[in-house]
Amino acid sequence: CEEVQGYFVWRAWNRGGRVMIRPDGPDLAHSSCVSCGLCVDVCPTGALEDRSVVNYGWPERWVETTCPYCGVGCQMLVGVRGGRIVDVRPSRRLDAVNRGNLCVKGRYAWEYVYAPDRVLHPLVRVGGEWRQVSWEEAIQFVASRLKEILAKYGPRAVGVLVSARVTSEEEYLQAKFARVVLGTNNVDSCARVCHEPSAAALEEVLGTGGATNTFDDLDEARTVMLVGSNITENHPVIGVRLKRLASEGRVKLIVVDPRRTEIARYADYHLQLRPGTDVALLNAMANVIVEEGLYDRDFVARRVDGFEEFAEVVRNYTPEFAERVTGVPAGAIREAARLYATNRPSMIMWGLGATEHVQGMEIVYLLIDLALITGNVGRPGAGLVPLRGKNNVQGTAIMGAHPRKLLGAVPVSDPAQRARFERAWGHPVPSEPGMDGIEMIEAADRGELKALIVFGEDIVMSHPYRALTERALQKLELLVVVDMFHNETSKYAHVFLPAASSFEKDGTFINADRRVQRVRKVIEPLGESKPDWQIVVELARAMGYGDAFNYSSPEDVWNEIRSLWPAVYGITYERLDRGESLHYPTPSPDSPPVKVLYADKFGVGERARLRPVMYIPPPEQPTPEYPLLLTTGRVLYHFNMGSMTRRTPNAAIAPEDFVEINPEDAEALGVGDGDLVRVTSKYGSAVLRARVTDRVPRGTLFATVHYPEASINRVVGPHVDRLSHIPEYKVTAVRVERAG
Ligand code: SF4
């Protein structure tokens, strides 16, 4: 617990013969335990055991697969007894990203598979009520409605939202379905509302929309700058590794975050900026590096364009100016900038606190700029690592789930690329770029989008400005939801198709550091649920496109992906099943993976161009009516909108959403810890329980996003980044009052 996880739960109490090993609270549930289960794994006496093993018995067999939650991509062993999952333990593979660890989600939050409200049969809404139907009837119904809508309104009126929770093979097929069967590029994914700025900026400036380095590079980094990431709760296994490295003094740590998160306690510099002022802060760091001559002259001369123009822009952003904008002392900005530039290799990692802003893409430009001017690209221990959220969101956009990009992120507007796919698919590929997820909802609200298929995402909960999403979905003539559970989105659906969980199918996920990893079938799909790839194939066949969707297994689909995307040509199921750890690119079946990108040249060529950025104040500012700024995020025990974790014992630990409020604000408002409060913006209001804590500074609130009962996205407004269309989730002006 102490040495690996960096927690101090287990203590020796008493002395001599009376010594006892006990947690640091009255019991484990009321201790500092984060339920990672590591003590159970290593307990040499069997005194500690998982309750599920006690209840169901020791597994008869174990299957290695990939965690269904976050982008870390931990490898896990799933224990099965009598055809039922009874336990999950970490994989023993030392080359796995998790090195023998799991967090509470991967380790214990698997019982959603057996949740009593899981939808196990296809449903069609008739007269406002759900009616259970056969698969054949459901597929025929969807196919005939889609044909009618296509005939009446054309392909611009239909769209597909691809799931980031399913396998890469399934993402590829969902995107291919949109283009080949529906004839539209209206295809997007939840990356639009999380890391689209990261993928787009990295691809545009450097050449690949993914991490330049791997998580293992942390061992070689001397400085890590963590921007807008509550890493110990959102990417816990990597968070724990970073925490340990920092506490042992093996890395210097800079944390940029308005909240005093757990990892901030281990930081050498915690730059606690005002929400939405990241551009001013990062420009000021660049200012120090340029003005003090701390940039890597040789690297800039050999590999970087646009330095003079960049230096000219950042010259205006002195640390004193940034202090006035961000609230971070100029001295701390100077020292953090010097540390990042000189104590190399330095790595930058970032989360949604950096991207979910109206300047989200420009913030990522600046992170790349900082790495480029300091020569922190193309070498071990350095680089840029976006902390992707969902298990396979790294795969989503690269699989073609993007309105402007085909598989491999090649532009759909390029005739040569389209021709390549047309030859492989045997059908035309539409050339006109499509609408992204945000634009599709706006189009539905205007009555222009008529049909939408949503795979594995609760967009009513995950999109901003809930009132707009609900109004738009009500106007659709056909909404098909493919998921495991009813959710806020399925309230507006006409058809519900029951999907299998990742424990019930084969395939691959791609994690946040570009590792392609196997997902293996552990149990048969429950009830009549089916893997998404089979659902897509059946729909395509019913629409008359069986020739282009002729697959008998996920491996067939993967081999088609390999044939069309050179970066994964060398990654075969056989190599993965031999236990090889393969990041993309792995260009040939006998080549090793390229773990550190851009050692000699960038994907865009010999030189990369800096992108100077001007600070634009966020559209939401405190006013007398709405005097506080709201940011949003997640907790350790839940994943995103909570549809899976809320159906596990984790819900007992974190049973509701909450809003953090600084003690001085709370006192001024007459709000006590545990009170129910109403948070209100111009766009709506939500009721949550208050947590009075100095984790948030005065004037800033932090609310969690997991429970539909609270649905904090009612409060979040419609502002989006003009470049990437990511919504502004992190800065909304609000007021707070006691709710009863
Ligand atoms: Fe799963 Fe992420 Fe936790 Fe690993 S860190 S066990 S991938 S949720």
XYZ file of C-alpha atoms and ligand atoms in Angstrom:
748
model
C 0.000 0.000 0.000
C 2.738 2.441 0.952
C 5.389 1.345 -1.484
C 3.319 0.761 -4.608
C 0.111 2.767 -4.285
C 1.432 5.626 -2.184
C -1.372 5.277 0.375
C -0.894 4.511 4.015
C -4.013 2.548 4.882
C -2.600 -0.457 6.698
C -0.946 0.200 10.035
C 0.502 -1.954 12.805
C -1.460 -1.148 15.953
C -0.423 -2.072 19.501
C 2.852 -3.694 20.477
C 4.341 -7.078 21.197
C 1.937 -9.992 21.169
C -1.036 -7.661 20.778
C 0.135 -6.185 17.478
C -2.613 -6.054 14.845
C -2.650 -4.990 11.222
C -5.613 -2.613 10.870
C -6.708 0.165 8.508
C -6.309 3.822 9.440
C -10.000 4.220 10.224
C -12.664 2.439 12.271
C -13.023 0.014 9.358
C -11.881 -0.223 5.745
C -14.925 1.626 4.439
C -14.096 4.607 6.657
C -10.345 4.665 6.077
C -8.152 6.297 3.429
C -8.435 3.110 1.315
C -9.067 3.689 -2.403
C -10.138 0.063 -2.995
C -7.449 -0.840 -5.514
C -7.371 -4.408 -4.182
C -3.583 -4.649 -4.245
C -3.420 -5.789 -0.611
C -5.737 -8.663 -1.475
C -3.512 -9.613 -4.415
C -0.353 -9.763 -2.327
C -1.769 -11.009 0.992
C 0.418 -14.052 1.740
C -1.939 -15.673 4.229
C -5.334 -15.482 2.584
C -6.583 -13.274 5.415
C -7.830 -10.806 2.795
C -10.032 -12.029 -0.027
C -12.423 -10.467 -2.534
C -16.036 -10.765 -1.443
C -17.037 -12.061 -4.878
C -14.648 -15.022 -4.482
C -16.086 -15.731 -1.052
C -19.609 -15.570 -2.510
C -19.109 -17.442 -5.786
C -15.961 -19.513 -5.265
C -12.487 -19.483 -6.740
C -12.421 -19.131 -10.544
C -12.078 -22.239 -12.677
C -10.274 -20.337 -15.415
C -8.785 -16.910 -16.077
C -8.929 -14.903 -19.310
C -6.583 -12.000 -19.979
C -8.248 -8.939 -21.449
C -8.170 -5.124 -21.330
C -9.962 -2.949 -18.774
C -13.200 -1.480 -20.173
C -12.751 1.909 -18.502
C -10.046 4.509 -18.963
C -7.376 5.131 -21.569
C -4.568 3.730 -19.442
C -5.537 0.325 -20.849
C -4.665 -1.907 -17.925
C -4.330 -5.615 -18.605
C -6.498 -7.752 -16.356
C -7.251 -11.377 -15.638
C -10.954 -12.118 -15.456
C -11.873 -15.152 -13.383
C -14.798 -17.319 -14.486
C -16.645 -20.030 -12.614
C -19.654 -21.872 -13.985
C -19.812 -19.491 -16.968
C -20.019 -16.438 -14.682
C -17.457 -13.754 -13.993
C -16.517 -14.050 -10.341
C -13.363 -11.968 -9.978
C -10.905 -9.625 -11.672
C -7.198 -9.450 -10.879
C -4.335 -7.540 -12.496
C -2.381 -9.264 -15.237
C 1.012 -10.527 -14.104
C 2.693 -9.340 -17.297
C 5.452 -6.976 -16.284
C 5.502 -5.309 -19.704
C 1.803 -4.435 -19.335
C 1.082 -0.761 -18.848
C -0.250 -1.401 -15.330
C 2.699 -3.513 -14.074
C 0.531 -5.576 -11.732
C -1.849 -2.828 -10.597
C -5.486 -2.021 -11.169
C -7.677 0.734 -9.772
C -11.043 0.320 -8.096
C -12.876 0.581 -11.417
C -10.967 -2.118 -13.266
C -10.646 -4.329 -10.208
C -14.133 -4.177 -8.741
C -16.556 -2.413 -11.097
C -17.519 -5.321 -13.360
C -20.899 -6.371 -11.968
C -22.744 -4.074 -14.355
C -22.579 -7.048 -16.709
C -25.162 -8.748 -14.477
C -27.176 -5.642 -13.561
C -30.875 -6.501 -13.316
C -31.828 -3.578 -15.557
C -29.469 -4.517 -18.380
C -31.393 -4.551 -21.662
C -31.100 -8.031 -23.142
C -33.630 -7.945 -25.988
C -34.193 -5.610 -28.948
C -36.911 -3.030 -28.325
C -39.039 -0.906 -30.650
C -41.193 1.908 -29.328
C -44.828 1.481 -30.285
C -47.414 4.030 -29.166
C -44.930 5.542 -26.732
C -44.193 2.184 -25.055
C -41.243 -0.161 -25.552
C -42.168 -3.456 -27.176
C -39.783 -6.429 -27.154
C -39.191 -7.701 -30.690
C -36.982 -10.234 -32.435
C -33.602 -9.162 -33.796
C -34.889 -9.690 -37.307
C -37.845 -7.397 -36.712
C -35.683 -4.725 -35.082
C -33.082 -4.772 -37.855
C -35.747 -4.699 -40.571
C -37.507 -1.820 -38.848
C -34.306 0.265 -38.644
C -33.315 -0.596 -42.222
C -36.678 0.340 -43.695
C -36.914 3.602 -41.704
C -33.381 4.565 -42.761
C -34.194 3.820 -46.410
C -37.333 5.977 -46.212
C -35.485 8.883 -44.611
C -32.591 8.643 -47.085
C -35.042 8.587 -50.003
C -36.977 11.578 -48.659
C -34.218 13.840 -47.307
C -30.903 12.505 -48.657
C -27.712 11.468 -46.840
C -27.133 14.881 -45.210
C -30.139 14.143 -43.003
C -28.673 11.058 -41.312
C -25.772 10.663 -38.900
C -23.868 8.188 -36.747
C -22.216 8.731 -33.372
C -19.577 6.063 -32.914
C -18.874 4.675 -29.455
C -15.430 5.056 -27.876
C -16.182 2.155 -25.540
C -16.310 -0.542 -28.219
C -13.424 -2.260 -29.990
C -11.420 -0.642 -32.792
C -12.897 -3.160 -35.200
C -16.398 -2.040 -34.216
C -15.526 1.643 -34.433
C -14.160 1.074 -37.916
C -17.351 -0.715 -38.984
C -19.625 1.948 -37.495
C -17.754 4.643 -39.428
C -17.695 2.515 -42.580
C -21.462 1.976 -42.218
C -22.027 5.738 -42.229
C -20.015 6.211 -45.419
C -20.829 3.102 -47.418
C -24.427 2.366 -46.392
C -25.759 5.808 -45.490
C -23.547 7.712 -47.948
C -22.683 10.415 -45.418
C -19.650 11.782 -43.608
C -21.930 12.780 -40.728
C -19.976 10.576 -38.364
C -18.304 11.546 -35.131
C -17.631 10.314 -31.611
C -17.405 11.454 -28.012
C -13.810 12.530 -28.735
C -15.511 15.751 -29.861
C -16.338 16.499 -26.242
C -13.042 15.371 -24.676
C -9.751 15.199 -26.599
C -10.513 16.253 -30.175
C -8.276 19.324 -29.657
C -5.397 17.053 -28.618
C -5.724 14.728 -31.592
C -6.284 17.555 -34.071
C -3.450 19.778 -32.836
C -0.893 16.961 -32.501
C -1.757 15.713 -35.958
C -1.665 19.149 -37.554
C 1.610 20.297 -35.985
C 3.582 17.042 -35.639
C 1.850 14.520 -37.902
C 0.139 11.958 -35.639
C -2.941 12.570 -33.490
C -1.625 10.669 -30.505
C 0.928 10.656 -27.709
C 4.513 11.185 -28.879
C 5.857 8.994 -26.056
C 4.621 6.179 -23.861
C 3.727 5.921 -20.189
C 6.944 3.955 -19.661
C 8.866 7.119 -20.545
C 7.858 8.435 -17.130
C 10.714 6.375 -15.724
C 13.187 8.425 -17.747
C 11.578 11.845 -17.373
C 13.230 14.313 -15.012
C 10.378 16.831 -15.094
C 6.685 16.231 -15.691
C 4.215 19.036 -16.283
C 0.648 17.895 -15.686
C -1.994 20.254 -17.052
C -5.692 20.036 -16.190
C -5.659 16.444 -15.031
C -6.864 14.967 -11.769
C -4.710 11.988 -12.663
C -4.967 9.950 -9.462
C -8.755 9.782 -9.879
C -9.173 9.760 -13.653
C -6.153 7.682 -14.740
C -5.389 6.133 -11.372
C -2.777 3.538 -12.264
C -0.614 6.118 -14.027
C -1.451 8.686 -11.356
C -0.091 6.360 -8.701
C 3.103 5.844 -10.698
C 3.592 9.579 -11.093
C 2.846 10.173 -7.431
C 5.465 7.627 -6.431
C 8.095 9.076 -8.774
C 7.441 12.558 -7.398
C 7.400 11.517 -3.751
C 10.672 9.613 -4.204
C 12.204 12.710 -5.806
C 12.792 10.932 -9.113
C 10.839 13.528 -11.098
C 10.150 17.191 -10.531
C 6.463 17.849 -10.903
C 4.607 20.939 -12.130
C 0.818 20.782 -11.753
C -1.390 23.295 -13.559
C -4.890 23.083 -12.121
C -7.410 25.434 -10.455
C -8.098 22.695 -7.874
C -5.777 21.392 -5.202
C -6.062 17.793 -6.354
C -4.309 14.891 -4.667
C -1.430 14.983 -7.177
C -0.992 18.718 -6.563
C 0.152 17.872 -3.045
C 3.193 16.144 -4.580
C 4.016 19.004 -6.960
C 7.135 21.145 -6.787
C 5.014 23.897 -8.329
C 1.238 23.944 -8.232
C 0.156 26.704 -10.591
C -3.398 27.237 -9.347
C -4.727 29.350 -12.174
C -8.179 30.919 -12.564
C -10.355 28.640 -14.748
C -9.962 29.369 -18.455
C -6.722 31.358 -18.262
C -4.399 28.584 -19.477
C -3.284 30.443 -22.608
C -2.038 33.403 -20.586
C -0.154 31.109 -18.213
C 1.475 28.945 -20.896
C 2.426 32.008 -22.941
C 4.080 33.457 -19.852
C 6.085 30.246 -19.390
C 7.144 30.513 -23.029
C 8.006 34.169 -22.422
C 10.417 33.207 -19.629
C 11.998 30.444 -21.722
C 12.505 32.769 -24.699
C 13.536 35.906 -22.800
C 15.999 34.057 -20.568
C 17.452 32.140 -23.513
C 16.481 28.758 -22.049
C 15.191 27.338 -25.334
C 17.095 24.623 -27.182
C 18.860 26.670 -29.858
C 20.191 23.672 -31.716
C 16.841 21.834 -31.849
C 15.001 25.001 -32.880
C 17.548 25.699 -35.634
C 17.419 22.160 -36.997
C 13.769 21.216 -36.646
C 11.477 24.133 -35.816
C 9.950 26.875 -37.996
C 8.248 30.094 -36.924
C 10.390 30.823 -33.849
C 10.720 34.577 -34.469
C 6.995 35.062 -34.906
C 6.330 32.953 -31.796
C 8.882 34.904 -29.740
C 7.275 38.146 -30.873
C 3.856 37.052 -29.582
C 4.998 35.649 -26.238
C 7.091 38.775 -25.572
C 3.826 40.489 -24.549
C 2.961 37.819 -21.997
C 5.226 38.692 -19.104
C 4.807 36.689 -15.896
C 3.519 39.895 -14.247
C 0.800 40.229 -16.889
C -0.029 36.540 -16.478
C -0.219 36.953 -12.701
C -2.939 39.572 -13.126
C -4.908 37.314 -15.498
C -4.356 33.905 -13.919
C -3.814 34.727 -10.261
C -0.591 32.652 -10.271
C 2.376 34.531 -8.739
C 4.871 35.677 -11.379
C 7.729 34.126 -9.410
C 6.140 30.672 -9.516
C 5.571 30.979 -13.278
C 9.245 31.890 -13.783
C 10.536 29.041 -11.649
C 8.231 26.449 -13.216
C 9.235 27.587 -16.713
C 12.938 27.354 -15.857
C 12.437 23.894 -14.384
C 10.548 22.606 -17.432
C 13.106 24.037 -19.866
C 16.304 23.024 -18.084
C 15.646 19.884 -16.043
C 15.221 17.708 -19.120
C 13.937 15.381 -20.407
C 10.580 16.941 -19.621
C 7.236 15.418 -20.409
C 3.862 17.159 -20.648
C 0.708 15.222 -19.836
C -2.728 16.775 -19.948
C -6.372 16.022 -19.393
C -9.758 17.556 -20.025
C -8.937 20.532 -17.823
C -6.725 21.645 -20.701
C -8.944 20.736 -23.642
C -12.548 21.417 -22.612
C -12.277 25.141 -23.242
C -13.249 27.575 -25.955
C -9.490 27.833 -26.632
C -9.010 24.071 -26.185
C -7.119 23.493 -29.399
C -4.959 26.568 -28.914
C -4.028 25.410 -25.424
C -2.758 22.166 -26.959
C -0.883 24.181 -29.616
C 0.910 25.944 -26.779
C 1.800 22.708 -25.000
C 3.327 21.497 -28.274
C 5.107 24.837 -28.722
C 6.676 24.534 -25.257
C 7.911 21.022 -26.041
C 9.302 22.102 -29.414
C 11.221 25.166 -28.250
C 12.819 23.191 -25.425
C 13.760 20.214 -27.606
C 11.486 17.918 -25.640
C 10.222 15.993 -28.653
C 11.673 12.862 -30.224
C 13.595 11.665 -27.194
C 12.856 9.178 -24.396
C 11.439 10.629 -21.204
C 10.115 13.714 -22.958
C 7.220 14.476 -25.278
C 3.506 15.101 -25.166
C 1.031 12.612 -23.733
C -2.683 13.477 -23.761
C -4.482 11.432 -21.107
C -7.267 10.031 -23.246
C -10.437 9.316 -21.306
C -12.323 6.270 -22.505
C -10.802 2.856 -23.047
C -10.761 3.198 -26.833
C -11.172 6.874 -27.611
C -7.633 6.876 -29.018
C -8.934 4.334 -31.492
C -12.136 6.166 -32.301
C -11.002 9.013 -34.488
C -8.142 7.091 -36.058
C -10.679 4.431 -37.116
C -12.491 7.006 -39.238
C -15.147 8.118 -36.746
C -14.627 11.702 -37.804
C -16.551 13.906 -40.252
C -13.387 14.876 -42.133
C -11.129 11.851 -41.769
C -11.098 8.268 -42.907
C -9.270 5.362 -41.241
C -5.712 6.416 -40.383
C -6.846 10.061 -40.140
C -6.464 10.641 -43.880
C -8.630 13.487 -45.201
C -11.899 12.483 -46.795
C -11.495 15.474 -49.122
C -8.416 13.862 -50.752
C -9.545 12.128 -53.986
C -6.593 9.707 -53.982
C -7.376 8.557 -50.447
C -11.066 8.206 -51.240
C -10.195 6.137 -54.301
C -8.086 3.793 -52.155
C -11.025 3.156 -49.821
C -13.497 2.883 -52.681
C -11.373 0.134 -54.231
C -11.259 -1.752 -50.924
C -14.922 -1.252 -50.046
C -16.367 -1.563 -53.532
C -18.626 1.450 -52.989
C -18.294 5.220 -53.378
C -17.110 7.314 -50.447
C -18.861 10.692 -50.068
C -16.472 13.593 -50.621
C -18.315 16.378 -48.813
C -17.114 16.693 -45.189
C -19.834 15.847 -42.706
C -21.160 17.387 -39.524
C -19.502 16.688 -36.191
C -21.411 15.645 -33.085
C -22.094 19.194 -31.958
C -23.230 20.255 -35.436
C -25.476 17.200 -35.781
C -27.387 18.120 -32.632
C -27.749 21.714 -33.851
C -28.935 20.409 -37.239
C -31.468 18.138 -35.547
C -32.747 21.136 -33.597
C -33.168 23.050 -36.861
C -35.046 20.058 -38.303
C -32.315 19.277 -40.847
C -30.979 16.060 -39.349
C -33.729 13.447 -39.318
C -32.099 10.183 -38.211
C -29.304 9.432 -35.770
C -27.722 6.185 -34.629
C -25.977 6.514 -31.261
C -23.617 3.710 -30.338
C -22.725 3.448 -26.657
C -22.951 7.031 -25.468
C -25.499 8.908 -23.387
C -25.353 12.197 -25.269
C -28.128 13.827 -23.248
C -25.774 13.539 -20.276
C -22.438 14.068 -21.996
C -23.177 16.974 -24.320
C -23.336 20.483 -22.874
C -26.536 22.485 -22.593
C -28.841 19.544 -21.950
C -32.006 21.457 -22.825
C -30.801 21.905 -26.412
C -29.853 18.224 -26.818
C -33.236 17.072 -25.504
C -35.130 19.492 -27.731
C -33.110 18.333 -30.760
C -33.570 14.616 -30.122
C -37.337 15.044 -29.806
C -37.410 16.340 -33.373
C -35.707 13.290 -34.917
C -37.795 10.952 -37.030
C -35.533 8.041 -36.085
C -33.226 7.712 -33.090
C -31.541 4.333 -32.658
C -29.648 3.696 -29.416
C -27.224 0.771 -29.231
C -26.209 0.229 -25.617
C -26.308 -2.050 -22.599
C -28.671 0.078 -20.514
C -31.476 2.527 -20.956
C -30.180 6.017 -20.363
C -31.262 9.638 -20.678
C -30.778 9.470 -24.472
C -32.865 6.336 -24.940
C -35.851 8.234 -23.479
C -36.085 9.815 -26.939
C -35.197 6.677 -28.940
C -37.454 4.797 -31.322
C -35.338 1.643 -31.303
C -33.037 0.146 -28.671
C -30.543 -2.527 -29.750
C -28.901 -4.418 -26.845
C -25.107 -4.463 -27.055
C -22.721 -6.990 -25.563
C -20.163 -5.832 -23.012
C -16.434 -5.961 -23.720
C -16.259 -9.149 -21.625
C -18.506 -10.822 -24.192
C -16.570 -10.302 -27.416
C -13.186 -10.277 -29.110
C -11.301 -7.372 -30.612
C -8.747 -4.710 -29.753
C -8.616 -1.399 -27.883
C -5.959 1.271 -28.399
C -4.854 2.945 -25.191
C -3.683 6.494 -24.577
C -0.055 5.728 -25.434
C -0.925 4.051 -28.760
C -0.800 0.433 -27.552
C -3.027 -1.899 -29.513
C -4.282 -4.446 -26.994
C -6.468 -7.496 -27.178
C -9.969 -7.659 -25.837
C -10.908 -11.288 -25.304
C -14.259 -12.948 -24.937
C -14.588 -14.087 -21.335
C -18.232 -15.190 -21.289
C -21.022 -15.574 -23.842
C -23.181 -12.469 -24.426
C -26.051 -12.356 -21.956
C -29.619 -12.754 -23.207
C -29.965 -11.716 -26.830
C -27.315 -9.000 -26.637
C -24.817 -8.930 -29.493
C -21.397 -7.402 -30.098
C -21.632 -4.099 -31.964
C -19.746 -5.504 -34.957
C -22.440 -8.110 -35.516
C -25.182 -5.494 -35.152
C -23.524 -3.293 -37.791
C -23.035 -6.232 -40.156
C -26.700 -7.237 -39.820
C -27.870 -3.689 -40.403
C -25.633 -3.332 -43.468
C -26.906 -6.598 -44.909
C -30.513 -5.559 -44.340
C -29.790 -2.315 -46.196
C -28.388 -4.285 -49.171
C -24.653 -3.826 -48.511
C -23.741 -7.330 -47.392
C -20.949 -7.463 -49.992
C -18.991 -4.743 -48.176
C -19.651 -6.178 -44.712
C -18.698 -9.792 -45.205
C -16.856 -10.720 -42.020
C -16.910 -13.812 -39.890
C -14.870 -12.517 -36.946
C -13.320 -9.373 -35.473
C -9.953 -10.634 -36.717
C -11.301 -10.427 -40.293
C -12.154 -6.787 -39.638
C -8.747 -6.096 -38.081
C -7.005 -7.575 -41.120
C -8.990 -5.207 -43.355
C -7.908 -2.327 -41.103
C -4.269 -3.478 -41.402
C -4.538 -3.550 -45.169
C -5.778 0.055 -45.268
C -3.735 1.696 -42.501
C 0.023 1.094 -42.830
C 0.770 2.115 -39.219
C -0.786 -1.120 -37.901
C 0.126 -3.449 -40.734
C 2.657 -5.176 -38.479
C 0.196 -5.696 -35.624
C -1.493 -9.073 -35.976
C -3.740 -10.957 -33.578
C -1.067 -13.648 -33.593
C 1.602 -11.254 -32.307
C -0.757 -9.798 -29.727
C -1.767 -13.264 -28.562
C 1.907 -14.204 -28.264
C 2.060 -11.487 -25.616
C 3.898 -8.832 -27.616
C 3.294 -5.272 -26.476
C 2.693 -3.355 -29.691
C 2.221 0.372 -30.078
C 1.386 1.857 -33.421
C 3.171 2.480 -35.683
C 4.425 -1.059 -36.144
C 4.808 -1.032 -39.899
C 5.725 -4.666 -40.623
C 5.049 -8.057 -39.034
C 8.704 -8.476 -38.062
C 9.392 -4.901 -36.926
C 9.301 -3.662 -33.329
C 6.849 -0.897 -32.426
C 7.946 2.739 -32.658
C 7.526 3.898 -29.082
C 9.071 7.369 -29.308
C 7.785 9.324 -32.280
C 9.748 11.889 -34.283
C 13.286 10.907 -33.253
C 14.620 11.998 -36.663
C 11.775 13.805 -38.339
C 8.156 14.709 -37.783
C 5.154 13.120 -39.453
C 4.657 16.440 -41.231
C 8.245 16.527 -42.517
C 11.716 17.570 -41.405
C 10.483 20.604 -39.471
C 7.456 21.447 -37.332
C 5.955 24.934 -37.211
C 5.185 26.727 -33.947
C 1.633 28.021 -33.483
C 1.575 31.308 -31.546
C -1.672 31.887 -29.680
C -3.321 35.006 -28.288
C -5.266 34.815 -25.024
C -9.008 35.391 -25.341
C -10.895 35.765 -22.036
C -13.540 33.016 -21.632
C -17.059 34.097 -22.663
C -18.366 33.327 -19.177
C -17.152 35.764 -16.538
C -18.465 36.315 -13.005
C -21.300 38.840 -12.824
C -23.329 40.135 -9.864
C -26.096 37.680 -10.802
C -23.738 34.741 -11.437
C -20.691 35.486 -9.284
C -18.981 32.054 -9.204
C -17.197 30.003 -11.874
C -18.158 26.343 -12.243
C -15.802 23.627 -13.474
C -16.797 19.985 -13.888
C -15.095 16.608 -13.656
C -15.096 13.073 -12.339
C -14.337 11.057 -9.206
C -12.254 7.940 -8.739
C -15.196 5.590 -8.283
C -17.167 6.487 -11.403
C -16.459 6.550 -15.046
C -17.832 9.340 -17.225
C -21.622 9.384 -17.118
C -21.531 6.440 -14.717
C -23.728 4.104 -16.740
C -21.477 1.155 -15.865
C -19.996 2.100 -12.472
C -23.354 3.210 -11.057
C -24.425 -0.425 -11.463
C -21.594 -1.796 -9.306
C -20.672 -1.670 -5.614
C -18.767 1.548 -6.397
C -22.114 3.321 -6.155
C -22.191 2.556 -2.447
C -18.954 4.513 -1.994
C -19.948 7.402 -4.284
C -23.753 7.420 -4.310
C -24.407 10.886 -5.717
C -22.902 13.862 -7.475
C -21.564 16.744 -5.411
C -20.311 20.268 -5.781
C -17.154 21.470 -4.043
C -17.333 24.955 -2.595
C -14.640 26.925 -0.793
C -15.271 27.470 2.962
C -15.300 31.281 2.599
C -17.849 31.146 -0.239
C -19.894 28.623 1.713
C -19.964 30.829 4.786
C -20.976 33.868 2.769
C -23.817 31.868 1.207
C -24.900 30.202 4.440
C -24.169 26.760 2.994
C -22.932 23.951 5.223
C -21.061 20.779 4.323
C -23.622 18.210 3.157
C -26.380 20.723 2.370
C -28.309 20.373 -0.852
C -27.652 23.396 -3.054
C -29.032 24.638 -6.328
C -26.406 25.649 -8.914
C -27.898 27.993 -11.508
C -26.525 29.509 -14.705
C -28.146 31.357 -17.618
C -28.827 27.941 -19.179
C -30.360 25.888 -16.394
C -29.962 24.637 -12.869
C -29.067 21.459 -11.001
C -29.349 20.354 -7.382
C -26.324 18.707 -5.779
C -24.889 18.097 -2.338
C -22.312 20.637 -1.216
C -18.853 19.627 -0.086
C -17.192 22.494 1.687
C -13.478 22.170 1.007
C -10.423 24.248 0.263
C -9.578 21.944 -2.648
C -11.242 24.714 -4.677
C -10.167 28.341 -4.357
C -12.588 31.152 -3.527
C -14.903 31.953 -6.413
C -14.563 28.520 -8.060
C -16.890 25.534 -7.815
C -16.239 21.988 -8.955
C -19.142 19.631 -9.720
C -19.122 15.945 -10.685
C -20.930 14.626 -13.748
C -22.001 11.041 -13.076
C -25.646 10.967 -11.997
C -28.672 11.825 -14.163
C -30.518 12.998 -11.052
C -28.126 15.952 -10.818
C -27.122 16.254 -14.491
C -24.821 19.235 -14.107
C -24.723 19.610 -17.897
C -28.103 21.367 -17.554
C -26.034 24.250 -16.213
C -23.243 24.171 -18.816
C -23.712 26.597 -21.712
C -23.439 26.230 -25.486
C -19.989 27.789 -26.040
C -17.608 25.751 -28.180
C -14.036 26.117 -29.398
C -14.166 27.702 -32.844
C -11.371 25.400 -34.101
C -12.280 21.986 -32.722
C -15.890 22.494 -31.583
C -15.107 21.079 -28.152
C -17.571 22.528 -25.634
C -16.545 24.783 -22.757
C -17.210 22.515 -19.763
C -14.759 24.168 -17.422
C -15.915 27.763 -17.150
C -19.587 28.579 -16.543
C -20.732 31.570 -14.505
C -23.204 30.409 -11.839
C -24.843 31.286 -8.560
C -25.474 28.944 -5.641
C -28.278 28.875 -3.123
C -29.490 26.384 -0.570
C -32.090 24.021 -1.990
C -34.475 23.436 0.838
Fe -9.053 0.461 -15.748
Fe -8.006 2.907 -16.022
Fe -8.276 1.852 -13.598
Fe -6.480 0.868 -15.290
S -6.463 2.910 -14.400
S -7.874 -0.317 -14.004
S -7.532 1.111 -17.271
S -9.931 2.394 -15.007
